XYZ file of C-alpha atoms in Angstrom:
356
model
C 132.634 103.342 76.493
C 133.187 105.259 72.716
C 135.777 102.754 71.715
C 133.424 100.208 72.467
C 130.497 101.519 70.586
C 133.114 102.613 67.459
C 133.185 98.795 67.555
C 130.312 98.022 67.358
C 129.390 100.424 65.190
C 131.419 100.307 62.377
C 130.650 96.474 60.740
C 127.139 98.369 60.054
C 128.595 101.495 58.472
C 130.892 99.105 56.007
C 128.202 97.153 55.187
C 126.346 99.807 54.580
C 128.613 101.422 52.186
C 128.284 98.098 50.463
C 124.945 99.215 49.148
C 126.082 102.542 47.820
C 130.033 101.864 46.611
C 130.914 98.917 43.638
C 133.090 96.769 44.717
C 136.290 98.019 43.756
C 136.151 101.195 46.376
C 136.431 98.056 49.615
C 140.038 97.755 49.532
C 142.588 97.044 52.248
C 142.419 99.377 53.614
C 138.235 100.384 53.820
C 138.955 96.360 56.091
C 141.152 97.525 57.966
C 139.424 100.177 60.530
C 137.162 96.590 61.678
C 140.361 95.857 62.924
C 141.423 99.579 64.178
C 138.539 99.936 67.425
C 140.070 96.460 68.827
C 143.338 97.296 67.999
C 143.416 100.712 70.309
C 141.283 99.323 72.868
C 144.050 95.960 73.297
C 147.340 98.338 73.098
C 146.279 102.389 73.842
C 147.199 104.781 71.606
C 149.283 103.725 68.266
C 151.942 106.146 68.869
C 153.126 103.975 71.128
C 153.846 101.377 68.719
C 153.784 102.639 65.416
C 157.402 101.877 63.553
C 158.158 105.420 62.902
C 161.242 105.723 64.327
C 162.547 101.895 62.984
C 162.349 103.497 59.783
C 164.127 106.142 60.591
C 167.085 104.475 61.573
C 166.958 101.632 59.036
C 167.286 105.273 56.481
C 169.909 107.032 58.516
C 171.748 102.943 58.489
C 171.094 102.772 55.151
C 172.862 106.519 54.069
C 175.880 104.458 55.503
C 175.697 101.826 52.191
C 178.551 103.026 50.732
C 180.137 99.265 49.152
C 176.646 98.330 47.676
C 178.253 94.565 46.928
C 178.943 94.673 50.756
C 176.144 96.675 52.154
C 175.866 94.590 55.245
C 180.094 95.956 56.228
C 179.845 99.064 55.600
C 176.771 99.511 58.043
C 178.898 97.698 60.252
C 181.745 100.155 59.320
C 179.962 103.230 59.577
C 178.180 102.073 63.161
C 181.740 102.203 64.590
C 182.813 105.121 63.602
C 179.785 106.455 64.757
C 179.979 105.044 68.337
C 184.119 106.048 68.713
C 182.789 108.707 67.936
C 179.812 109.664 70.591
C 182.222 108.019 72.962
C 185.209 111.159 71.897
C 182.978 113.768 71.563
C 182.077 112.371 76.052
C 185.360 113.565 76.588
C 186.215 116.970 74.689
C 185.279 120.797 76.092
C 186.129 123.097 74.057
C 184.893 122.030 70.918
C 181.019 121.512 70.156
C 179.412 118.211 70.552
C 176.613 116.609 70.854
C 176.779 116.967 74.882
C 177.747 119.923 74.961
C 176.002 121.572 72.454
C 173.440 124.263 73.442
C 169.781 123.045 73.648
C 167.383 123.901 69.906
C 165.324 127.228 72.875
C 168.216 127.966 74.787
C 167.505 130.693 77.140
C 170.878 131.582 78.572
C 170.973 128.947 81.159
C 170.524 129.078 84.712
C 171.576 132.953 86.875
C 173.309 133.958 89.849
C 171.020 136.686 91.180
C 169.819 135.857 94.927
C 166.132 138.381 93.871
C 164.075 135.492 92.068
C 162.603 138.596 89.953
C 166.073 138.901 88.988
C 167.036 134.796 88.654
C 164.628 134.056 85.303
C 165.988 131.809 82.833
C 165.256 133.892 79.754
C 166.508 136.055 76.101
C 164.764 137.734 74.195
C 164.945 138.779 70.728
C 163.214 139.818 68.204
C 162.078 143.844 66.832
C 158.412 144.451 68.234
C 155.917 144.919 65.561
C 155.500 148.112 65.108
C 152.839 150.637 66.376
C 153.845 149.360 69.837
C 154.384 151.247 72.575
C 154.873 151.799 76.386
C 153.838 154.501 78.307
C 154.876 156.058 81.384
C 151.503 154.493 83.304
C 152.565 151.053 81.539
C 155.540 151.217 83.374
C 154.473 151.659 86.923
C 152.217 149.437 85.980
C 154.751 147.253 85.474
C 157.005 147.777 88.576
C 154.457 147.107 90.491
C 153.613 143.570 89.633
C 157.112 143.075 89.984
C 157.191 144.364 93.374
C 153.616 142.528 94.061
C 155.194 139.299 93.223
C 158.816 139.345 94.556
C 159.109 137.403 98.183
C 161.944 138.794 99.710
C 160.621 142.668 99.706
C 157.782 142.165 101.347
C 159.553 142.518 104.747
C 160.080 146.228 103.995
C 156.788 147.021 102.677
C 155.153 146.037 105.651
C 156.994 147.564 107.467
C 156.393 151.265 105.317
C 153.311 150.161 106.089
C 153.273 149.973 109.618
C 155.751 153.986 108.872
C 152.217 154.831 107.255
C 150.230 154.143 109.827
C 152.258 155.858 112.291
C 151.720 158.829 110.303
C 150.011 159.176 108.485
C 147.045 157.384 110.266
C 143.381 159.146 108.316
C 146.227 159.726 104.622
C 146.967 155.889 105.041
C 148.038 155.840 100.875
C 147.111 151.706 99.771
C 150.022 148.971 99.743
C 149.902 148.995 95.934
C 152.066 152.698 94.703
C 155.183 152.477 93.251
C 157.475 154.727 95.552
C 156.684 153.496 98.310
C 159.175 150.984 98.169
C 161.945 154.322 97.278
C 161.176 155.533 100.881
C 161.716 152.270 103.148
C 165.476 152.335 104.651
C 166.462 148.933 103.120
C 169.469 149.728 104.149
C 169.302 149.614 107.876
C 168.234 145.617 107.414
C 170.371 143.209 107.746
C 169.407 141.354 105.094
C 170.437 145.212 102.341
C 172.115 143.594 98.932
C 172.724 145.080 96.156
C 169.988 143.888 94.335
C 168.334 145.184 96.869
C 169.180 148.655 95.928
C 168.631 148.931 92.372
C 165.389 147.171 92.613
C 164.238 150.710 94.716
C 165.132 152.415 92.284
C 162.641 151.369 89.097
C 163.840 151.026 85.772
C 164.555 151.066 81.641
C 162.829 148.838 79.470
C 163.063 147.724 75.552
C 160.465 145.901 73.071
C 160.933 142.271 71.941
C 158.227 140.624 69.907
C 159.805 137.021 71.093
C 161.578 135.143 74.031
C 163.020 132.162 75.121
C 162.132 131.086 79.099
C 162.133 128.030 80.222
C 163.528 126.021 77.431
C 160.233 127.154 75.629
C 160.402 129.515 72.610
C 157.469 131.921 72.794
C 156.042 134.985 69.862
C 154.513 137.682 70.712
C 150.427 137.783 68.046
C 151.534 140.639 65.657
C 154.424 137.895 64.859
C 153.169 134.615 65.234
C 149.982 134.579 63.253
C 152.243 134.572 60.177
C 153.466 131.250 60.666
C 151.852 127.925 59.942
C 152.841 126.622 64.001
C 151.395 129.305 67.056
C 153.567 129.893 70.333
C 152.047 133.226 71.711
C 149.631 131.177 73.515
C 149.968 131.732 76.860
C 147.949 129.959 80.188
C 149.178 131.124 84.125
C 147.141 129.033 86.345
C 144.803 130.525 89.139
C 145.723 130.484 93.381
C 145.315 133.532 93.958
C 143.748 134.084 97.584
C 139.721 134.833 95.675
C 140.043 133.056 93.483
C 141.405 129.140 91.582
C 140.185 130.636 87.789
C 142.824 129.769 85.450
C 143.617 132.333 83.004
C 144.167 132.266 78.784
C 145.497 134.969 76.766
C 147.979 135.377 73.982
C 150.995 137.023 74.108
C 151.557 140.918 72.790
C 155.045 142.070 73.441
C 158.259 140.894 75.939
C 158.872 143.346 78.292
C 162.688 143.444 79.448
C 162.811 145.941 82.325
C 166.711 146.775 82.667
C 167.867 147.685 86.110
C 171.296 149.507 87.895
C 174.635 146.884 87.328
C 172.849 144.925 84.353
C 170.150 143.015 86.022
C 166.975 142.401 84.023
C 163.039 141.404 84.881
C 161.422 139.663 81.531
C 157.566 140.430 81.300
C 154.752 139.445 78.990
C 152.669 141.332 77.754
C 148.783 139.595 77.718
C 145.858 140.229 75.849
C 144.139 138.108 78.571
C 140.600 136.336 76.935
C 137.706 135.987 80.261
C 137.673 132.985 81.313
C 135.307 133.233 84.739
C 132.920 130.824 84.447
C 130.312 132.583 87.065
C 130.207 134.868 82.837
C 127.650 133.510 80.619
C 129.204 133.620 77.103
C 133.280 133.284 78.760
C 134.326 129.704 79.035
C 132.291 126.261 78.068
C 133.206 123.113 78.653
C 131.746 120.324 76.507
C 133.066 117.019 76.620
C 135.788 117.550 78.749
C 136.759 120.154 76.530
C 137.488 124.053 77.942
C 136.496 127.224 75.111
C 137.582 130.606 75.578
C 135.668 133.351 74.153
C 138.120 135.583 71.945
C 136.529 138.350 71.924
C 135.800 138.718 74.900
C 138.476 140.113 77.689
C 139.992 141.863 80.354
C 142.290 142.745 83.302
C 143.810 144.955 79.652
C 144.747 147.333 83.018
C 146.568 144.971 83.965
C 147.584 142.770 81.333
C 151.411 142.039 82.633
C 152.782 138.981 84.027
C 156.620 137.545 84.702
C 157.358 135.544 81.821
C 158.183 132.606 84.485
C 154.826 132.059 85.409
C 153.720 131.425 81.808
C 152.967 128.164 80.753
C 152.440 128.039 76.155
C 149.303 126.306 75.334
C 147.505 126.317 71.758
C 144.242 127.277 70.871
C 141.813 125.188 68.382
C 139.056 126.186 66.009
C 135.559 125.466 67.923
C 134.083 123.227 65.340
C 130.262 123.470 67.253
C 130.379 127.254 67.560
C 131.645 130.174 65.773
C 135.013 131.243 64.908
C 135.027 133.777 68.243
C 135.507 130.552 70.065
C 139.098 128.819 70.167
C 139.297 125.512 72.344
C 142.365 124.972 75.083
C 145.078 122.498 74.224
C 147.626 122.145 76.832
C 150.891 120.648 75.410
C 154.391 118.894 77.523
C 157.910 120.216 75.027
C 160.077 118.096 74.184
C 162.210 118.076 76.591
C 161.006 120.094 79.221
C 160.418 118.157 82.427
C 158.016 119.149 85.245
C 160.195 117.405 87.775
C 159.256 118.139 91.840
C 161.352 119.106 94.534
C 162.503 116.508 96.933
C 161.104 117.766 100.618
C 164.114 117.475 103.222
C 161.571 116.483 105.914
C 159.701 114.026 104.043
C 160.435 110.893 105.724
C 158.457 108.990 102.247
C 160.911 110.684 99.875
C 163.896 109.733 102.208
C 162.632 106.444 102.773
C 162.837 105.964 99.186
C 166.736 107.371 98.003
C 167.341 104.861 100.737
C 165.981 101.572 99.453
C 167.148 102.799 96.124
């Protein structure tokens, strides 16, 4: 409805301009505004029909002209060479080509570890900022988060809880105790592995200022604030047992937990903004745009997440509010696609594959 209203109002706006500005003001660029709403209604967003890709291609073809007397022949000869080299590059394995070159945000590729927390496709980089610290309490909180988000060890935690109920029914410790995993006789389980054994021993840590994860580049806020771009916004979708609240924050430090035999877990330490909609002054929605108050934080004592839980977002200035409010803008990354996995038991997906 806004576009229809704009198509009606733009004519009246230009008529009022004619009463104020001289005739020289009304160039073709001013007149084109009359047609823009109609074109948007007929053809949709302009990025699906603009000429920038064609102009870039014409610019590349123009660079291939070496003989100005015969420009067409120069372009054809250069294009044949390009096609030939591209075809040969598909079969060159030991030479870096456009087909085997590492991606722009190289995260190290798929890992072969079996535990989900060890199988992250992540590569940290950069020295941490000055003043960054990691205390013993931070280590316990981070390691506790790893244990409680590793599906493969839930059976061991259940066994420990049952053992504590039998031996100490009146002094039952909470399940979030980090040391409980050390007391379980994991070697008696048939699913025991070296990865599980090393996870139980606990880690040492290293700090970094950035990380490549799943083809996306993240930077800590101290380093990101010095740049014109923005790579520190973090979003974790809700869906827990007690709440479906989405979490929004900014990455402060990348933590690498190193276990025995060179196993690693990459974690993000974030500054989480209060996004509880039941608390006034935390979040607001205006015309479908979500704004968060960056001066109000929560989960200061539990700031860690696994790196593969995070999706990147951008914070924009909210022109209708004070500087403490930022508009959350989600985005899609280039060459990163969220392709759902097919369920082999789903008859619909099987039927579709058969018809293809």
